[in-house]
Coordinates of C-alpha atoms and ligand atoms in Angstrom, one line a residue:
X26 CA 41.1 146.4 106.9
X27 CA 39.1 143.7 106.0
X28 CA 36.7 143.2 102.7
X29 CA 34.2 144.7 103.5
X30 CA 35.6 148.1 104.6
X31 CA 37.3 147.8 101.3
X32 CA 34.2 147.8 99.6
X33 CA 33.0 150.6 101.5
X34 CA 36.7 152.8 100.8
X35 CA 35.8 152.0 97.1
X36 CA 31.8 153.1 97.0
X37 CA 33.5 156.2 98.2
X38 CA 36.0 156.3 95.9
X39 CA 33.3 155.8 92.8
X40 CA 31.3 158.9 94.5
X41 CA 34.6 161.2 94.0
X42 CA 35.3 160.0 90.2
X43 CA 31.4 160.9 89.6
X44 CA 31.8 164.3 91.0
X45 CA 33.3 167.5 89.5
X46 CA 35.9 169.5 91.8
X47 CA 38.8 171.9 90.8
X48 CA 41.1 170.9 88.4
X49 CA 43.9 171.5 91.3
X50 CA 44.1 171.9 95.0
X51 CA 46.4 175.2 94.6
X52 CA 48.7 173.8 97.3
X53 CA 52.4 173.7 97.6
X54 CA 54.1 171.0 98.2
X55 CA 54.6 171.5 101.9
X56 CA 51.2 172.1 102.2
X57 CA 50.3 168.8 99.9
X58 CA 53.0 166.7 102.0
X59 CA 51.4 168.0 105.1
X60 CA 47.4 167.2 104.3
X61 CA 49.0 163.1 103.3
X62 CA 51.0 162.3 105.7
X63 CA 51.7 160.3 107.9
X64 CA 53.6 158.0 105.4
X65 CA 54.3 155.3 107.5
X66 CA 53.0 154.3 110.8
X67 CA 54.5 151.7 113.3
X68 CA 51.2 150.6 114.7
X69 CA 48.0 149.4 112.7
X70 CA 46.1 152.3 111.6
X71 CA 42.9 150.4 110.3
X72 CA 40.5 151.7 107.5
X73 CA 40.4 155.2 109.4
X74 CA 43.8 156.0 108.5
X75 CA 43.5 154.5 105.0
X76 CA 40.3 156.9 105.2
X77 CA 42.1 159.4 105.8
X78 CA 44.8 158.9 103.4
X79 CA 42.3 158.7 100.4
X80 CA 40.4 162.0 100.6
X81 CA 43.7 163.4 101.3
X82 CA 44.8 161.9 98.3
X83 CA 41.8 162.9 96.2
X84 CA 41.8 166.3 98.0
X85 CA 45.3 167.2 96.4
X86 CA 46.1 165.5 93.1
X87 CA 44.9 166.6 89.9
X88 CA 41.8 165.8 88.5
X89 CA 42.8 165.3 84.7
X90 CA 39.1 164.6 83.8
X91 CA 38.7 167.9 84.1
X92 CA 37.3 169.8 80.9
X93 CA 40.3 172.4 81.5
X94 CA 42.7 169.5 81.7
X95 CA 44.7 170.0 78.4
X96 CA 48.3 169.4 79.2
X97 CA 48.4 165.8 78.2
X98 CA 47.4 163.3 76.2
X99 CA 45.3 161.9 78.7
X100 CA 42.5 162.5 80.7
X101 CA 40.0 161.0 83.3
X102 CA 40.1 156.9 82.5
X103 CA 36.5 155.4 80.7
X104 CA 34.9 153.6 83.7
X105 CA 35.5 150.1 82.1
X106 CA 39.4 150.4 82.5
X107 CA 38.8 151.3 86.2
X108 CA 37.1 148.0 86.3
X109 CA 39.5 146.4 84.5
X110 CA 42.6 147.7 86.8
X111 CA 40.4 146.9 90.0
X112 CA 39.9 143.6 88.6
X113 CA 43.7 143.6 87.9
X114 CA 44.6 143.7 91.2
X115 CA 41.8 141.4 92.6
X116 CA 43.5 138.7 90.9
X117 CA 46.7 140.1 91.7
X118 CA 49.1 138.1 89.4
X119 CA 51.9 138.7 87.0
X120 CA 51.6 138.0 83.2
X121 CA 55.5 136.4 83.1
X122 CA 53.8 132.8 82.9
X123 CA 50.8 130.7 81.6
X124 CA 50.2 128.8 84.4
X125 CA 49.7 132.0 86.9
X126 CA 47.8 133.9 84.3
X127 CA 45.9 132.0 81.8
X128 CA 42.7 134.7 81.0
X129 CA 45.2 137.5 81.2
X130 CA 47.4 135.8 78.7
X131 CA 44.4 135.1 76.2
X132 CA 43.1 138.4 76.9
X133 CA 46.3 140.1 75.9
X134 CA 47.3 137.9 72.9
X135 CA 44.2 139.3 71.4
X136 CA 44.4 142.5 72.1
X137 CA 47.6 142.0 70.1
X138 CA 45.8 140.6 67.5
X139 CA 43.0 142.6 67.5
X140 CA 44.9 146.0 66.8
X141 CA 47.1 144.0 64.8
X142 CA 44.4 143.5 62.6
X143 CA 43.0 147.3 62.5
X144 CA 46.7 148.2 61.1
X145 CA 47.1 145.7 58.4
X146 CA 49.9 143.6 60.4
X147 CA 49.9 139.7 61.2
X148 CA 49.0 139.6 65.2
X149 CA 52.4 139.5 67.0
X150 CA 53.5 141.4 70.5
X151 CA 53.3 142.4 73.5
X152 CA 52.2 144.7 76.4
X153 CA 54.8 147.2 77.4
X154 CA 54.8 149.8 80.1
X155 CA 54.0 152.6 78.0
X156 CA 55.2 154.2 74.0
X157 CA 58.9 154.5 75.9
X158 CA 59.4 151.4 76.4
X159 CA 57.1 150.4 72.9
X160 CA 59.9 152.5 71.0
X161 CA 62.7 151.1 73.3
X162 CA 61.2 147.3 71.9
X163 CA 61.5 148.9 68.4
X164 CA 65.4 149.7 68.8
X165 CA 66.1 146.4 70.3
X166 CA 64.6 144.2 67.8
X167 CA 65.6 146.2 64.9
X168 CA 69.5 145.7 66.9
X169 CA 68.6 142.0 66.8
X170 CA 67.9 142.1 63.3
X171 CA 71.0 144.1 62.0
X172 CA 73.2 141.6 64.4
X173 CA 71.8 138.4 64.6
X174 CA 72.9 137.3 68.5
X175 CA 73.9 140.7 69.6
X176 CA 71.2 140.1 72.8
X177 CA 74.1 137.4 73.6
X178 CA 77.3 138.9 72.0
X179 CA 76.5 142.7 72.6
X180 CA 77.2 145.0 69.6
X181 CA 81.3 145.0 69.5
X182 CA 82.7 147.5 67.8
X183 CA 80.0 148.1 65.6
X184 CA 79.1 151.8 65.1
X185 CA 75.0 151.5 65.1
X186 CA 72.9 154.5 64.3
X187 CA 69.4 155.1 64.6
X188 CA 67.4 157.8 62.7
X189 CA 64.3 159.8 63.8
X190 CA 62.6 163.1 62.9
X191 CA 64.1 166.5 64.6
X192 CA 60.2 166.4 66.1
X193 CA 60.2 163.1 67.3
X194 CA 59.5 162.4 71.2
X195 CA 62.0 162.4 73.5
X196 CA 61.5 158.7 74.4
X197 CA 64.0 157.8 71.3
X198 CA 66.7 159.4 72.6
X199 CA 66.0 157.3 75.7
X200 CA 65.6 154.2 73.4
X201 CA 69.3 154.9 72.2
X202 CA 70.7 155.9 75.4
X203 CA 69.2 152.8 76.7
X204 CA 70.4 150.4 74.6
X205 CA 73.5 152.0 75.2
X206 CA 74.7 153.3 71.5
X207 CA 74.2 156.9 73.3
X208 CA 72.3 159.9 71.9
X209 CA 74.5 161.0 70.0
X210 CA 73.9 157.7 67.9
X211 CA 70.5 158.9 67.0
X212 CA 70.6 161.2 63.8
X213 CA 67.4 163.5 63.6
X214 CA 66.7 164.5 60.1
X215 CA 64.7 167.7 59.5
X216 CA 61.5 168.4 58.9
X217 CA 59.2 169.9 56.5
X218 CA 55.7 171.0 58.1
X219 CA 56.6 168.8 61.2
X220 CA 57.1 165.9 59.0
X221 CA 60.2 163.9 58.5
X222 CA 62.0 164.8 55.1
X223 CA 62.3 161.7 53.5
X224 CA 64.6 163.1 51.1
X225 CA 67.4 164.0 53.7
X226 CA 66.8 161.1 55.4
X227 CA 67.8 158.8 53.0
X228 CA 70.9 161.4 52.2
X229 CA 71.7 160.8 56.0
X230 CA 71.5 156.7 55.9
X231 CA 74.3 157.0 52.7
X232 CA 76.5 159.4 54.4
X233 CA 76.1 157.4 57.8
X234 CA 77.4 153.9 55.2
X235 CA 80.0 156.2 53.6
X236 CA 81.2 157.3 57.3
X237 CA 81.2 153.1 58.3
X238 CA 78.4 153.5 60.3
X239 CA 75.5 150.8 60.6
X240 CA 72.4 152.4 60.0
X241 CA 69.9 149.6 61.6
X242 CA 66.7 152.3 62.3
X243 CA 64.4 154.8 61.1
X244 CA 61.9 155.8 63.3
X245 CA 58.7 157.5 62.3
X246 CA 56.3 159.3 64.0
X247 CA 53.1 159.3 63.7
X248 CA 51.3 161.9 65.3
X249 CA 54.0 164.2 67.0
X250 CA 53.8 165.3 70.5
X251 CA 54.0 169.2 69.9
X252 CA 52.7 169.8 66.6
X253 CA 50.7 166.2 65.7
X254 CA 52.5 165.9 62.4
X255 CA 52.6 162.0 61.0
X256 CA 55.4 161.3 58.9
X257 CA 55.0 160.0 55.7
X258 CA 55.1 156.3 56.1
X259 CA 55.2 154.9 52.6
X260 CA 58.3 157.2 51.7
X261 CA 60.5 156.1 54.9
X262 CA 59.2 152.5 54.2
X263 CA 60.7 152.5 50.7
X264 CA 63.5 153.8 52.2
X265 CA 64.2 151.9 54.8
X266 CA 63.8 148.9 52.8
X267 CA 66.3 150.2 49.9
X268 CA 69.1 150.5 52.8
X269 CA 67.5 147.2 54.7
X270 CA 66.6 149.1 58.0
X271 CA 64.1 148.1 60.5
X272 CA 61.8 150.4 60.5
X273 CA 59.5 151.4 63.4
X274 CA 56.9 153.6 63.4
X275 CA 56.2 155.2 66.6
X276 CA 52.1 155.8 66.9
X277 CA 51.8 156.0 70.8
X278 CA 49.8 159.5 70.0
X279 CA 48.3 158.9 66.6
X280 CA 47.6 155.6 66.8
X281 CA 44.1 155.8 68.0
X282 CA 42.9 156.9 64.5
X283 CA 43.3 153.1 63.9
X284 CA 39.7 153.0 65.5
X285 CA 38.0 155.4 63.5
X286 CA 37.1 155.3 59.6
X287 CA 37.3 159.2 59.1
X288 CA 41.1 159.5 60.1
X289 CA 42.3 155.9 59.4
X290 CA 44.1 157.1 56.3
X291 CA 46.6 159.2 58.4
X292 CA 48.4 155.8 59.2
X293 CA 48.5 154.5 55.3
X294 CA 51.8 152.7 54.6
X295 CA 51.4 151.4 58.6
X296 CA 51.6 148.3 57.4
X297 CA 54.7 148.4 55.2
X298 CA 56.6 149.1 58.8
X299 CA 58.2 146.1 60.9
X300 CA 57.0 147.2 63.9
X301 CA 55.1 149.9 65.8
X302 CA 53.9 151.5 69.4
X303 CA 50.5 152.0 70.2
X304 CA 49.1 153.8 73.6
X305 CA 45.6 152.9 74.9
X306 CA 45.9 154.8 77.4
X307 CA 46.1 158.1 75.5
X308 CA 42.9 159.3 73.4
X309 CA 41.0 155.9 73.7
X310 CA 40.7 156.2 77.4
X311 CA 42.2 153.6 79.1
X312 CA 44.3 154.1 82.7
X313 CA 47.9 154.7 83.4
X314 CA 49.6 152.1 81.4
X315 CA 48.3 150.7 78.5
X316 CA 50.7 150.1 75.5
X317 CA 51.3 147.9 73.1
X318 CA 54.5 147.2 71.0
X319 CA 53.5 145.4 67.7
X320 CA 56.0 143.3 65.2
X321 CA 55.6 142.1 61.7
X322 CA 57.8 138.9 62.7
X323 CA 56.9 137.0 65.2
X324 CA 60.2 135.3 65.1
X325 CA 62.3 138.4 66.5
X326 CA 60.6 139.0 69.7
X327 CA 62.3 135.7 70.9
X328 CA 65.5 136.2 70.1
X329 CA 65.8 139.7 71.3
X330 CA 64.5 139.0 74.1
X331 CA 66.7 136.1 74.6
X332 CA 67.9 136.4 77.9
X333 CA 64.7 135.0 78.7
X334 CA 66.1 131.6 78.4
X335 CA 67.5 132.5 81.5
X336 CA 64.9 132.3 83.8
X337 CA 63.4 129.1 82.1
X338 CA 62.1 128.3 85.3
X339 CA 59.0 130.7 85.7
X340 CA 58.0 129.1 82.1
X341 CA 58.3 125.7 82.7
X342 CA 54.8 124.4 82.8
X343 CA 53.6 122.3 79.6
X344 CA 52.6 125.4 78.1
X345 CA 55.7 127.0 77.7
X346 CA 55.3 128.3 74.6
X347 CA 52.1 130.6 75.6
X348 CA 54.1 132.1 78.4
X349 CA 54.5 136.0 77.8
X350 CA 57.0 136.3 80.0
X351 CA 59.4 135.2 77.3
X352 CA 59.1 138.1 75.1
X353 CA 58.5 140.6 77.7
X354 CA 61.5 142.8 79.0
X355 CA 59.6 142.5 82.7
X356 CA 59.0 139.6 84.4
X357 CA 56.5 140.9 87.1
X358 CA 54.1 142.8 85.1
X359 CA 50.4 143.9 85.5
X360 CA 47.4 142.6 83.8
X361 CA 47.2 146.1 81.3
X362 CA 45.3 144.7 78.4
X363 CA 42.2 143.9 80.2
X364 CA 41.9 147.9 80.6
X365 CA 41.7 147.7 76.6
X366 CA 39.6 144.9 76.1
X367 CA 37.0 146.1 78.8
X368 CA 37.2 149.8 77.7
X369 CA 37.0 147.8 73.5
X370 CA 33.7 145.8 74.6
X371 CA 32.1 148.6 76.4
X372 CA 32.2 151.0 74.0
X373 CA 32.9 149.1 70.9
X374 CA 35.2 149.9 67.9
X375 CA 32.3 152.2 66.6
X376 CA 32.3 153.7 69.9
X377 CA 36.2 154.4 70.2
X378 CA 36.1 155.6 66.7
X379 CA 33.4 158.3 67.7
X380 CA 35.7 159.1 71.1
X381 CA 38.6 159.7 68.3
X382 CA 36.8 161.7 66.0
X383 CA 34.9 163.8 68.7
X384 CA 38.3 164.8 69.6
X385 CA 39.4 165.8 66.5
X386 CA 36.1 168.0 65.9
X387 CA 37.0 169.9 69.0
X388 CA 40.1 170.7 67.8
X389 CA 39.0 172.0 64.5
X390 CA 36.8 174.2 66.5
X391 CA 39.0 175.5 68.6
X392 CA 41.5 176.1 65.4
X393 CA 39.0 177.8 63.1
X394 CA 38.4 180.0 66.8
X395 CA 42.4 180.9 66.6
X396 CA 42.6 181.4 62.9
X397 CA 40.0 184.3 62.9
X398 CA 40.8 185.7 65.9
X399 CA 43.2 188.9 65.7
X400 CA 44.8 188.5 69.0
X401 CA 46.2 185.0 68.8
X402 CA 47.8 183.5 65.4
X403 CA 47.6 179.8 64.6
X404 CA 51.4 178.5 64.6
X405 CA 49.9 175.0 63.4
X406 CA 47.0 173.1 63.6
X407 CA 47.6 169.0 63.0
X408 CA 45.3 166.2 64.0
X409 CA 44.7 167.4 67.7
X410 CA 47.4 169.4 68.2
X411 CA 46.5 173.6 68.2
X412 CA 49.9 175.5 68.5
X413 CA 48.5 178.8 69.3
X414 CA 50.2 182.2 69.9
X415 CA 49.4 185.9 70.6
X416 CA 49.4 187.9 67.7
X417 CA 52.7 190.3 67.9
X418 CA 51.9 193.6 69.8
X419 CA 53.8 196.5 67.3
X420 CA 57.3 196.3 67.7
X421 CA 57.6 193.3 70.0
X422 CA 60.3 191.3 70.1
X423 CA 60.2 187.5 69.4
X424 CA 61.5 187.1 72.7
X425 CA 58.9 189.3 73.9
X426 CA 56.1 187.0 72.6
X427 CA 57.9 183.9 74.5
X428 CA 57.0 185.9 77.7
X429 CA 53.9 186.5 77.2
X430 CA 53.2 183.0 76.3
X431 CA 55.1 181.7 79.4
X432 CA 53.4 184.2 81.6
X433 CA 50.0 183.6 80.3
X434 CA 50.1 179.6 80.6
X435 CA 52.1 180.2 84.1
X436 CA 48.4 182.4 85.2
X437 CA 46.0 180.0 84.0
X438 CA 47.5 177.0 85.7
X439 CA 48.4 179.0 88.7
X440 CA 44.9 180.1 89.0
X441 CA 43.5 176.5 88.4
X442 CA 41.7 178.2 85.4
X443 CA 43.3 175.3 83.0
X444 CA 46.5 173.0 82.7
X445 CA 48.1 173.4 79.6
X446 CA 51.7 173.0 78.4
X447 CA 54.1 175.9 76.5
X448 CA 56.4 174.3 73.8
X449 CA 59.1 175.0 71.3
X450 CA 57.7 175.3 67.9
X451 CA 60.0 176.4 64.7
X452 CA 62.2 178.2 67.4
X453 CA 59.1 179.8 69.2
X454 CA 56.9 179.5 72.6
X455 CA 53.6 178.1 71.6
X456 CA 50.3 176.9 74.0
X457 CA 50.0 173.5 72.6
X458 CA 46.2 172.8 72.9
X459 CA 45.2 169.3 72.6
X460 CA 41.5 167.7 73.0
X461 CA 42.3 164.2 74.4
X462 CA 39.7 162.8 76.2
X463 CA 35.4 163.8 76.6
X464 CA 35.3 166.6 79.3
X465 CA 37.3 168.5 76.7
X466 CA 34.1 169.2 74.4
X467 CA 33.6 172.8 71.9
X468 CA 32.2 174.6 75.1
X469 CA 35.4 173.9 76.8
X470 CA 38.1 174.8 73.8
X471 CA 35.7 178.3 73.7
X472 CA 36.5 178.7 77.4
X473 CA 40.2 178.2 77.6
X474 CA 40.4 180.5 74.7
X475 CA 38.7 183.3 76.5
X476 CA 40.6 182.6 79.8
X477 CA 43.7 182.6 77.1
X478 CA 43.1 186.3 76.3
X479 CA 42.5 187.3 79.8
X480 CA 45.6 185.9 80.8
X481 CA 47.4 188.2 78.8
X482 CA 45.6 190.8 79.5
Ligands
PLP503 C1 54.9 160.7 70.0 C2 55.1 160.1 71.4 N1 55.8 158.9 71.5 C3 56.0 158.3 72.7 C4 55.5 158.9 73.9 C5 55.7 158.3 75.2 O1 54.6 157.6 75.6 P1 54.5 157.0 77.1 O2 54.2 158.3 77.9 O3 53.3 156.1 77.0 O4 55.8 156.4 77.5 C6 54.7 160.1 73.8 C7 54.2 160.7 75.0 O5 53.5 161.7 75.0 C8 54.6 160.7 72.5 O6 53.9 161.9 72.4

């Protein structure tokens, strides 16, 4: 395939993401794995068989820009970030060094800055492949700090534990499993309303000392994946600095209020932490990855990351110091940030804010909808997140009401009505509604309510 079929593929391409289709194909996976293949081919195929494998492509995977696309965070990318990850690959280079990627560099050290700035913290990170790995960063710095050369040494026989909220993502269990303390190492403390008690945290860090443990985390959450709670941040700073813990806030969901003035305050005391995780690539927009793990100390990131010494050759061009690829777990890694900073100069923070807050509306819509509606009963309603169930039929069970809800979501998706996830909440199945990206607009929340009721019917 030369150039200039390329360009053709991609005018193509850019006809599809302007079009609407169904949210799903409604194949199996046979019958998916039969309309893409072949996989391979031992002679040249030429831009018919790429043809062929893009509308097959497009034909079976799931268009999450769809205004009945609700199981994620995420949704159809802003048109700038495709740009930016098309321009990504024209330039096709790794962000490990300087000399290989001097705009990418600049243009990620100020994105770094640049949200840096919007939460209060001096301008120091670094592009990760998604809140995972951000949170992941988080453990191994705060590790660093508690045992100064333990990148080098390991941990010995210290007995490290890490604390998070009983709500908190699933991606900090990996972050202590990872790090290879286990998860059993990682103490979740209980809520109240979805939000960390700060109370019985700070009881768990003294019995943890008392025990000989070495408390060397707290990790808050700010803007939980089921319910959208954000942990008070000011309360587990002050505690976190009585005990002298790191203390990392994880915002990969909640972290786009950053952008808007209306719901900035949910992130007060942001500032107080040592480091946090912040997703682009969620409610602002941007495409599959765009994450960004930011630190109070811009001394840490090269001594956790110390190892890096080891591959001193990639960095040794006269401008060492600039190259990424020393702080970075990766050495090979994509150009993400320019998905940002288009996506940030096409739309502006004013812009990004609006995107934020339009969400947010849509969900109050859509909550006020549940709340004075007697079929369903709001479980919880918190920044974006609408835990919604059916309202109890007499005498039904609680188990009976988990059915329903499983049955109900299992029908819309099934029927490529909408894509929504089920979730335990407080011991129950809840639909977990979230508005996450444009398509999802008031008409759209009214819609997947009525299709909600139908379902069950
Ligand atoms: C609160 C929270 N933290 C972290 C993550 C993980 O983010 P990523 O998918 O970018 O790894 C998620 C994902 O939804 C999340 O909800």
């Amino acid at each position: 395939m030369d150039s200039e079929e390329m360009t053709q593929l991609l005018h193509e391409i850019i006809l599809d993401y302007n079009q609407q289709g169904a949210i799903h194909s409604g194949l199996d996976y046979d019958e998916i794995k039969s309309f893409l293949g072949p996989f391979t081919s031992e002679d040249p195929g030429g831009v018919s068989a790429v043809e062929n494998a893009i509308r097959a492509y497009l034909k079976t995977s799931v268009r999450t820009d769809h205004p009945a696309f609700l199981r994620a965070f995420w949704g159809g990318s802003e048109p700038a970030s495709v740009v930016a990850s098309l321009i990504s690959d024209i330039r096709n280079t790794t962000m490990h060094s300087y000399a290989v990627a001097p705009s990418a560099t600049i243009v990620e050290t100020e994105m770094i800055k640049a949200i840096s700035e919007l939460a209060g913290f001096p301008g120091y990170g670094i592009f990760t492949t998604g809140g995972s790995n951000s949170n992941e960063m988080g453990f191994l710095c705060a590790r660093e700090e508690a045992l100064p050369g333990s990148s080098k040494t390991g941990i010995g026989n210290e007995r490290l534990c890490a604390f998070s909220s009983a709500e908190s993502h699933y991606s900090v269990d990996a972050a202590a499993n990872m790090m290879g303390i286990g998860t059993d190492s990682l103490i979740r403390i209980p809520c109240v309303d979805g939000k960390m008690d700060p109370a019985a945290l700070n009881d768990a860090i003294i019995e943890a000392k008392e025990r000989g443990d070495c408390p060397f985390i707290v990790l808050s959450t700010a803007g939980t994946t089921v319910r959208g709670a954000f942990d008070d941040l000011d309360a587990i700073s002050d505690i976190a600095q009585a005990h002298g813990i790191w203390h990392h806030v994880d915002a990969a969901w909640g972290g786009a209020v950053l952008f808007s003035k209306k719901y900035k305050f949910l992130l007060d005391g942001l500032e107080r932490a040592d480091s946090f995780s912040f997703d682009a690539h969620k409610m602002l927009g941007s495409s599959m990855v765009c994450s960004a793990f930011i630190v109070q100390d811009e001394a840490i990131l090269p001594l956790t990351m110390a190892h890096t010494n080891q591959g001193d050759y990639l960095f040794d061009d006269p401008n060492r110091e600039l190259s990424l690829g020393r702080i970075s777990p990766q050495c090979g890694r994509r150009a993400d940030a320019l998905k940002l900073w288009l996506t940030w100069l096409d739309l502006g923070t004013k812009g990004l804010g609006e995107r934020v807050e339009s969400c947010l509306d849509v969900s109050n819509h859509l909550a006020n909808l549940v709340k004075n509606h007697e079929d369903f009963t709001l479980v919880s309603h918190s920044f974006s997140n609408v835990c919604i169930r059916f309202t109890p039929q007499s005498g039904e069970t609680q188990e009976e009401g988990d059915i329903r809800i499983r049955k109900a979501r299992n029908i819309l998706e099934n029927s490529g009505k909408s894509m929504v996830l089920d979730s335990v909440l407080d011991g129950l199945l809840v639909i977990r509604f979230t508005a996450s990206h444009p398509s999802v607009d008031k008409a759209a929340a009214e819609k997947f309510l009525s299709d909600l009721l139908d379902a069950d019917a």
